[in-house]
Amino acid sequence: MPGTDVPLRILVAGGSIGGLSAGVALHGAGFDVQVHERHPCPMETRGAGIVVQGELLQLLRENGAPPLSTTSCSIRRYLEADGGDGQVQRAPQAFTSWEAIYGTLRATFPADRYHMGSELSDFEEHASGPPISAGGEGQSRIKADLLVCADGAQSASRRRLLPDVTSSYAGYVAWRGTLNEADAPANLVRFFDDTFTFCEARSGGHILVYVIPGGGADTTPGTRRLNWVWYVTADATERDRLLVDRDGRSHHASLGQDEVPAATIGALVERAGREVHPMLAELVAATSEPFLQTIVDVVIPHMVFGRTCLLGDAAFVVRPHTAGASAKAARDASVLASALKRARHNVDAGLGSFEALQLEYGRAMSDYGIALGRRWAA
Ligand SMILES: Cc1cc2nc3c(=O)[nH]c(=O)nc-3n(C[C@H](O)[C@H](O)[C@H](O)COP(=O)(O)OP(=O)(O)OC[C@H]3O[C@@H](n4cnc5c(N)ncnc54)[C@H](O)[C@@H]3O)c2cc1C
């Protein structure tokens, strides 16, 4: 345990939105934080959309972040599968992209504390000296006062700490796609601009569309992207069939933008033509590389294990209907930082109050996502 003037040394495993949020909040609270991301270079993605939530904006604001690139709409619209216009209501909403959030968090967190190509796959508690050490293959072990595991939905840390917790398949998948405005037919851009559009598919499930920042988080009209998500029911056999990539390999949870076989995309486009509003079917058909995510629930009974804690998707995996996974990661991070700061040198008390608050929050988010799924997805 460090002396009273020495800031707590904190290691974060995982440098995506959860790990970076933890880094930003804990660094802002005065702790000595190092974030380790196993990916060897800055993460790139063609960036799907994320609905902007207050928790993330608050974390950014409180820690002096540059402005987050956002797009916005003024109208929410419910189209009908047979081509009808459906209901329209005024409902202003801001959107961003994974890429924009990642870039903003990276710009806020000190670069010399972000270590790429560094996997913390093994950790151990110690009875004397620094209470925790962590390391990875070919790496010397690093000692610290606390390890924060932000290693995502497939978290190996969670599997090790909570071997009985499993993810439960929700019975449907999300097809997602992004289409550069510049590559989209002008009628599609005009039709979807300034709206958050929903449509219930004929056989259940729904599809939604909104406009997000484009490459480099650019929000100039003409450089943005149309972003869509379509929830489609799939029993376990169908899910496993969908998770086979272009090279015939089976995946566990998702297929990326360049992995979906042409025949699977063809079937999706054909299904869209039968099932959803014609403009949405046209959007699906115009998207060259849709990608797939299976929808699962992960609910955990604890977030703190001695001097190790779980955060973001490594803790609870909530359904995307909540539009809240990034916001949850940001809130986990802010609550952890303020609980540790308030508890001063009583780290265990700080971790205890973090867990009490965020366990309840995680469970409530999970329940909310399941309820929304019942209403919308099946
Ligand atoms: C590249 C990428 C793109 C994404 N795009 C979207 C999107 O467009 N829309 C959306 O809603 N959500 C997206 N997500 C998911 C979204 O980031 C999360 O749901 C949410 O923000 C919570 O994130 P997380 O940091 O807890 O988990 P994740 O985002 O899954 O991040 C976990 C990170 O931990 C790293 N990691 C795993 N094990 C170790 C280890 N042992 N040591 C060090 N590092 C490790 C992984 O490489 C990964 O970067 C994306 C995630 C990633 C990684």
Coordinates of C-alpha atoms and ligand atoms in Angstrom, one line a residue:
M1 CA 0.0 0.0 0.0
P2 CA 1.6 3.3 -1.0
G3 CA 2.2 6.1 1.5
T4 CA -0.5 8.7 1.9
D5 CA 0.9 11.1 -0.7
V6 CA 1.6 8.5 -3.3
P7 CA -1.3 8.2 -5.8
L8 CA -2.9 4.7 -6.2
R9 CA -1.3 2.8 -9.0
I10 CA -4.0 1.4 -11.3
L11 CA -3.7 -0.9 -14.3
V12 CA -6.5 -1.1 -16.8
A13 CA -6.7 -4.2 -19.1
G14 CA -8.5 -3.2 -22.3
G15 CA -8.3 0.1 -24.2
S16 CA -11.6 0.5 -26.0
I17 CA -14.4 2.7 -24.8
G18 CA -14.6 1.1 -21.3
G19 CA -10.9 1.0 -20.6
L20 CA -10.3 4.5 -22.0
S21 CA -13.2 5.9 -20.0
A22 CA -11.7 4.3 -16.9
G23 CA -8.3 5.8 -17.8
V24 CA -9.7 9.3 -18.3
A25 CA -11.9 9.3 -15.1
L26 CA -9.2 7.8 -12.9
H27 CA -6.4 10.0 -14.3
G28 CA -8.7 13.0 -13.8
A29 CA -9.3 12.0 -10.2
G30 CA -5.5 12.1 -9.6
F31 CA -4.6 8.4 -9.7
D32 CA -1.6 6.9 -11.5
V33 CA -3.2 5.0 -14.3
Q34 CA -1.8 2.9 -17.2
V35 CA -4.1 1.5 -19.9
H36 CA -3.0 -1.7 -21.7
E37 CA -4.7 -2.6 -25.0
R38 CA -3.8 -5.9 -26.7
H39 CA -4.4 -4.5 -30.2
P40 CA -1.1 -3.5 -31.6
C41 CA -2.1 -0.1 -33.2
P42 CA -4.8 2.5 -32.9
M43 CA -8.1 0.7 -33.4
E44 CA -9.8 1.4 -36.7
T45 CA -13.3 0.6 -37.7
R46 CA -15.6 1.9 -40.3
G47 CA -17.5 2.8 -37.1
A48 CA -21.1 2.0 -36.5
G49 CA -23.4 4.4 -34.8
I50 CA -23.9 5.1 -31.1
V51 CA -26.8 7.2 -29.7
V52 CA -25.3 10.0 -27.6
Q53 CA -26.0 9.7 -23.9
G54 CA -25.5 12.1 -21.0
E55 CA -23.2 9.8 -19.0
L56 CA -20.5 9.9 -21.7
L57 CA -20.9 13.6 -22.3
Q58 CA -20.5 14.2 -18.6
L59 CA -17.3 12.1 -18.4
L60 CA -15.9 14.0 -21.3
R61 CA -16.9 17.4 -20.0
E62 CA -15.6 16.8 -16.5
N63 CA -12.2 15.7 -17.8
G64 CA -11.5 18.5 -20.3
A65 CA -12.1 16.5 -23.5
P66 CA -12.3 18.2 -26.9
P67 CA -15.8 18.3 -28.3
L68 CA -17.3 15.0 -29.4
S69 CA -18.3 14.9 -33.1
T70 CA -22.1 14.4 -33.3
T71 CA -24.9 14.5 -35.8
S72 CA -28.5 15.1 -35.0
C73 CA -32.0 14.8 -36.1
S74 CA -35.3 16.6 -35.2
I75 CA -37.8 13.9 -36.2
R76 CA -38.6 10.3 -35.1
R77 CA -40.6 8.4 -37.7
Y78 CA -42.2 5.0 -37.7
L79 CA -42.6 3.7 -41.2
E80 CA -44.8 0.8 -42.3
A81 CA -43.5 -2.3 -44.0
D82 CA -46.1 -2.0 -46.8
G83 CA -44.7 1.4 -47.7
G84 CA -47.0 3.6 -45.6
D85 CA -45.6 6.7 -44.0
G86 CA -46.6 5.8 -40.4
Q87 CA -46.3 8.1 -37.4
V88 CA -44.0 11.1 -37.2
Q89 CA -43.1 13.0 -34.0
R90 CA -40.7 15.8 -33.1
A91 CA -37.9 14.2 -31.1
P92 CA -34.5 15.8 -31.3
Q93 CA -31.7 13.3 -30.8
A94 CA -27.9 13.4 -31.1
F95 CA -25.8 10.5 -32.6
T96 CA -22.1 9.7 -32.9
S97 CA -19.9 6.8 -33.9
W98 CA -17.6 4.4 -32.1
E99 CA -14.7 5.9 -34.0
A100 CA -15.6 9.4 -32.8
I101 CA -15.8 8.4 -29.2
Y102 CA -12.6 6.4 -29.3
G103 CA -10.8 9.3 -31.0
T104 CA -12.1 11.8 -28.4
L105 CA -11.1 9.6 -25.4
R106 CA -7.7 9.0 -26.9
A107 CA -7.2 12.7 -27.3
T108 CA -8.1 13.2 -23.7
F109 CA -6.0 10.5 -22.1
P110 CA -2.2 11.0 -21.9
A111 CA -0.6 9.1 -24.8
D112 CA 2.4 7.9 -22.7
R113 CA -0.1 6.1 -20.4
Y114 CA -1.8 4.1 -23.3
H115 CA 0.1 1.0 -24.2
M116 CA -0.8 -0.8 -27.4
G117 CA 0.1 -4.4 -28.2
S118 CA 0.1 -5.0 -24.5
E119 CA -2.1 -7.9 -23.3
L120 CA -2.7 -8.3 -19.6
S121 CA -3.9 -11.9 -19.6
D122 CA -2.8 -13.1 -16.3
F123 CA -3.1 -11.6 -12.8
E124 CA -2.4 -12.5 -9.3
E125 CA -3.0 -11.1 -5.8
H126 CA -0.2 -10.8 -3.3
A127 CA -0.4 -10.9 0.5
S128 CA 2.5 -8.5 0.9
G129 CA 3.8 -5.6 -1.1
P130 CA 1.7 -4.2 -4.0
P131 CA -1.5 -6.2 -3.8
I132 CA -1.9 -7.2 -7.4
S133 CA 0.4 -8.0 -10.4
A134 CA -0.5 -8.6 -14.0
G135 CA 1.2 -9.5 -17.2
G136 CA 1.0 -11.2 -20.5
E137 CA 3.0 -13.5 -22.7
G138 CA 6.5 -12.3 -23.2
Q139 CA 5.9 -9.3 -20.9
S140 CA 7.3 -8.7 -17.4
R141 CA 4.7 -8.5 -14.6
I142 CA 3.5 -5.1 -13.6
K143 CA 2.7 -4.4 -9.9
A144 CA -0.2 -2.2 -8.9
D145 CA -2.8 -1.4 -6.2
L146 CA -5.8 -2.1 -8.4
L147 CA -6.5 -3.9 -11.7
V148 CA -9.5 -2.8 -13.7
C149 CA -10.6 -5.4 -16.3
A150 CA -12.3 -3.6 -19.3
D151 CA -11.6 -6.5 -21.7
G152 CA -15.0 -6.5 -23.3
A153 CA -18.0 -8.8 -23.8
Q154 CA -15.9 -11.9 -24.3
S155 CA -13.9 -11.0 -21.2
A156 CA -11.3 -13.7 -20.2
S157 CA -11.1 -12.0 -16.8
R158 CA -14.8 -12.5 -16.2
R159 CA -14.5 -16.1 -17.2
R160 CA -11.7 -16.6 -14.7
L161 CA -13.3 -14.7 -11.9
L162 CA -16.8 -15.9 -12.4
P163 CA -16.5 -19.3 -14.1
D164 CA -20.2 -20.1 -13.6
V165 CA -21.5 -17.0 -15.4
T166 CA -22.4 -17.7 -19.0
S167 CA -23.8 -15.5 -21.7
S168 CA -27.4 -16.3 -22.6
Y169 CA -28.4 -16.0 -26.3
A170 CA -31.5 -13.8 -26.7
G171 CA -32.9 -15.6 -29.8
Y172 CA -32.1 -12.9 -32.3
V173 CA -29.2 -11.3 -34.1
A174 CA -28.5 -7.7 -35.1
W175 CA -27.5 -7.0 -38.7
R176 CA -25.8 -3.7 -38.9
G177 CA -24.6 -1.6 -41.8
T178 CA -23.1 1.8 -42.6
L179 CA -23.2 3.5 -46.0
N180 CA -21.1 6.6 -46.9
E181 CA -23.4 9.4 -47.9
A182 CA -21.1 9.9 -50.9
D183 CA -21.8 6.3 -52.1
A184 CA -25.5 6.4 -51.4
P185 CA -28.2 7.3 -54.0
A186 CA -29.3 10.9 -53.3
N187 CA -32.9 9.9 -52.8
L188 CA -31.8 7.7 -49.8
V189 CA -29.8 10.5 -48.2
R190 CA -32.7 13.0 -48.6
F191 CA -35.2 10.5 -47.2
F192 CA -33.2 9.6 -44.0
D193 CA -31.6 12.9 -43.3
D194 CA -32.8 14.7 -40.1
T195 CA -34.7 11.6 -38.9
F196 CA -34.4 8.7 -36.5
T197 CA -36.4 6.1 -38.6
F198 CA -37.9 2.8 -37.3
C199 CA -39.9 0.1 -39.1
E200 CA -41.4 -3.1 -37.8
A201 CA -40.6 -6.0 -40.2
R202 CA -43.5 -8.1 -41.4
S203 CA -42.3 -11.2 -39.5
G204 CA -41.3 -9.3 -36.3
G205 CA -38.2 -7.6 -35.3
H206 CA -37.5 -4.0 -36.4
I207 CA -35.0 -2.0 -38.3
L208 CA -33.8 1.5 -37.4
V209 CA -31.7 4.1 -39.2
Y210 CA -29.9 7.3 -38.3
V211 CA -27.1 9.5 -39.7
I212 CA -23.6 9.4 -38.0
P213 CA -20.3 11.1 -38.5
G214 CA -18.2 9.8 -41.3
G215 CA -14.5 8.9 -41.6
G216 CA -12.3 11.0 -39.3
A217 CA -15.5 11.8 -37.3
D218 CA -16.4 14.4 -40.1
T219 CA -19.9 15.7 -39.8
T220 CA -20.0 17.8 -42.9
P221 CA -23.0 16.9 -45.1
G222 CA -21.8 14.7 -47.9
T223 CA -19.1 13.0 -45.7
R224 CA -21.5 11.4 -43.1
R225 CA -22.8 7.9 -43.0
L226 CA -26.2 6.3 -43.0
N227 CA -26.2 3.8 -40.1
W228 CA -28.8 1.0 -39.8
V229 CA -29.5 -1.9 -37.4
W230 CA -32.0 -4.7 -38.1
Y231 CA -33.0 -7.2 -35.4
V232 CA -33.8 -10.6 -36.9
T233 CA -35.1 -13.6 -35.1
A234 CA -32.8 -16.7 -35.5
D235 CA -32.9 -19.9 -33.6
A236 CA -29.6 -21.4 -32.5
T237 CA -29.2 -23.5 -35.7
E238 CA -29.8 -20.4 -37.9
R239 CA -27.5 -18.3 -35.7
D240 CA -24.7 -20.8 -36.1
R241 CA -25.3 -20.9 -39.8
L242 CA -25.1 -17.1 -40.0
L243 CA -21.9 -17.0 -38.1
V244 CA -19.9 -18.9 -40.8
D245 CA -17.5 -16.5 -42.5
R246 CA -16.4 -16.2 -46.2
D247 CA -13.7 -18.8 -45.6
G248 CA -16.1 -21.3 -44.0
R249 CA -14.9 -20.6 -40.4
S250 CA -17.4 -20.6 -37.6
H251 CA -17.4 -17.5 -35.3
H252 CA -18.7 -17.3 -31.8
A253 CA -20.4 -14.0 -31.5
S254 CA -20.1 -11.7 -34.5
L255 CA -18.9 -11.3 -38.1
G256 CA -17.1 -8.2 -39.2
Q257 CA -17.5 -6.0 -42.2
D258 CA -15.4 -8.0 -44.6
E259 CA -16.4 -11.5 -43.3
V260 CA -20.0 -12.0 -44.3
P261 CA -20.3 -14.4 -47.3
A262 CA -21.9 -12.9 -50.5
A263 CA -24.7 -15.5 -50.3
T264 CA -25.6 -14.5 -46.8
I265 CA -25.7 -10.8 -47.8
G266 CA -27.8 -11.8 -50.9
A267 CA -30.3 -13.5 -48.6
L268 CA -30.5 -10.5 -46.3
V269 CA -31.1 -8.1 -49.2
E270 CA -33.8 -10.4 -50.5
R271 CA -35.4 -10.7 -47.1
A272 CA -35.4 -6.9 -46.7
G273 CA -37.3 -6.6 -50.0
R274 CA -40.0 -8.8 -48.6
E275 CA -40.1 -7.6 -45.0
V276 CA -39.5 -3.8 -44.6
H277 CA -40.5 -0.5 -46.0
P278 CA -39.1 -0.1 -49.6
M279 CA -36.7 2.7 -48.7
L280 CA -35.2 0.6 -46.0
A281 CA -34.9 -2.3 -48.3
E282 CA -33.1 -0.1 -50.8
L283 CA -30.7 1.1 -48.0
V284 CA -29.9 -2.5 -47.0
A285 CA -29.3 -3.4 -50.7
A286 CA -27.0 -0.4 -51.2
T287 CA -24.8 -1.3 -48.2
S288 CA -21.9 -3.4 -49.6
E289 CA -20.7 -4.9 -46.3
P290 CA -23.2 -5.4 -43.6
F291 CA -22.0 -7.1 -40.4
L292 CA -23.5 -9.3 -37.8
Q293 CA -23.7 -9.3 -34.0
T294 CA -25.5 -11.9 -31.9
I295 CA -27.6 -10.5 -29.1
V296 CA -26.7 -11.9 -25.6
D297 CA -27.3 -11.1 -22.0
V298 CA -24.6 -11.4 -19.4
V299 CA -25.5 -10.6 -15.8
I300 CA -22.9 -10.9 -13.0
P301 CA -23.3 -11.3 -9.2
H302 CA -20.1 -9.3 -8.3
M303 CA -17.9 -6.7 -9.9
V304 CA -15.2 -6.5 -7.3
F305 CA -12.8 -9.4 -6.4
G306 CA -10.2 -8.2 -3.9
R307 CA -8.1 -5.7 -5.9
T308 CA -9.6 -6.6 -9.3
C309 CA -12.8 -5.2 -10.7
L310 CA -14.8 -5.7 -13.9
L311 CA -16.1 -2.7 -15.9
G312 CA -18.1 -2.0 -19.1
D313 CA -19.0 -5.0 -21.3
A314 CA -16.6 -7.2 -19.2
A315 CA -19.2 -6.8 -16.4
F316 CA -22.7 -6.7 -17.8
V317 CA -23.5 -7.2 -21.5
V318 CA -26.7 -5.3 -22.2
R319 CA -28.9 -5.3 -25.3
P320 CA -28.3 -2.7 -27.9
H321 CA -31.9 -1.5 -27.7
T322 CA -30.9 0.3 -24.5
A323 CA -28.5 2.5 -26.6
G324 CA -26.5 2.4 -23.4
A325 CA -23.4 0.1 -23.5
S326 CA -21.0 3.0 -24.0
A327 CA -22.9 5.2 -21.5
K328 CA -22.8 2.3 -19.0
A329 CA -19.0 2.0 -19.5
A330 CA -18.6 5.7 -19.0
R331 CA -20.8 5.6 -15.8
D332 CA -18.9 2.6 -14.4
A333 CA -15.7 4.6 -14.9
S334 CA -16.9 7.9 -13.4
V335 CA -18.5 6.1 -10.4
L336 CA -15.3 4.1 -9.8
A337 CA -13.1 7.2 -9.9
S338 CA -15.3 9.2 -7.5
A339 CA -15.8 6.3 -5.1
L340 CA -12.0 5.7 -4.8
K341 CA -11.4 9.4 -4.5
R342 CA -14.0 9.8 -1.8
A343 CA -12.7 6.8 0.2
R344 CA -9.2 8.4 0.1
H345 CA -6.8 5.6 1.2
N346 CA -9.4 3.0 2.1
V347 CA -9.4 1.4 -1.3
D348 CA -11.6 -1.6 -0.3
A349 CA -14.3 0.8 1.0
G350 CA -14.1 2.7 -2.3
L351 CA -14.5 -0.5 -4.3
G352 CA -17.3 -1.6 -2.1
S353 CA -19.3 1.5 -2.8
F354 CA -18.6 1.3 -6.6
E355 CA -19.9 -2.2 -6.6
A356 CA -23.0 -1.5 -4.6
L357 CA -24.0 1.3 -7.1
Q358 CA -23.0 -0.3 -10.4
L359 CA -24.2 -3.8 -9.7
E360 CA -27.7 -2.4 -9.3
Y361 CA -27.3 -0.2 -12.3
G362 CA -26.0 -3.1 -14.5
R363 CA -28.9 -5.3 -13.4
A364 CA -31.5 -2.5 -14.1
M365 CA -29.9 -1.9 -17.6
S366 CA -30.0 -5.6 -18.4
D367 CA -33.7 -5.9 -17.3
Y368 CA -34.5 -2.8 -19.4
G369 CA -32.8 -4.2 -22.5
I370 CA -34.7 -7.6 -22.1
A371 CA -38.0 -5.8 -21.7
L372 CA -37.3 -3.7 -24.9
G373 CA -36.3 -6.8 -26.7
R374 CA -39.6 -8.5 -25.8
R375 CA -41.5 -5.5 -27.2
W376 CA -39.4 -4.8 -30.4
A377 CA -37.3 -7.7 -31.4
A378 CA -39.3 -10.8 -31.6
Ligands
LIG1 C1 -13.1 -2.1 -32.6 C2 -14.5 -2.0 -31.9 C3 -15.6 -1.4 -32.6 C4 -16.8 -1.2 -31.9 N1 -17.8 -0.6 -32.6 C5 -19.0 -0.4 -32.0 C6 -20.0 0.3 -32.7 O1 -19.8 0.7 -33.8 N2 -21.2 0.4 -32.1 C7 -21.4 0.0 -30.8 O2 -22.5 0.2 -30.3 N3 -20.5 -0.7 -30.1 C8 -19.3 -0.9 -30.7 N4 -18.3 -1.6 -30.0 C9 -18.6 -2.1 -28.7 C10 -18.6 -1.0 -27.7 O3 -17.3 -0.4 -27.6 C11 -18.9 -1.6 -26.3 O4 -20.1 -2.2 -26.3 C12 -19.0 -0.5 -25.2 O5 -18.5 0.7 -25.6 C13 -18.2 -1.0 -24.0 O6 -16.9 -1.2 -24.4 P1 -15.8 -2.0 -23.6 O7 -14.6 -1.2 -23.7 O8 -16.3 -2.5 -22.3 O9 -15.6 -3.4 -24.4 P2 -15.0 -3.5 -25.9 O10 -15.3 -2.4 -26.7 O11 -15.3 -4.9 -26.4 O12 -13.4 -3.5 -25.6 C14 -12.6 -4.4 -25.0 C15 -11.2 -4.1 -25.3 O13 -10.3 -4.9 -24.5 C16 -9.2 -5.4 -25.3 N5 -8.7 -6.6 -24.6 C17 -9.3 -7.8 -24.5 N6 -8.6 -8.6 -23.7 C18 -7.5 -7.9 -23.3 C19 -6.4 -8.2 -22.5 N7 -6.3 -9.4 -21.8 N8 -5.4 -7.2 -22.3 C20 -5.5 -6.0 -23.0 N9 -6.6 -5.7 -23.8 C21 -7.6 -6.6 -23.9 C22 -9.9 -5.7 -26.7 O14 -8.9 -5.7 -27.7 C23 -10.8 -4.5 -26.8 O15 -10.2 -3.4 -27.4 C24 -17.0 -1.7 -30.6 C25 -15.9 -2.3 -30.0 C26 -14.7 -2.4 -30.6 C27 -13.5 -3.1 -29.8

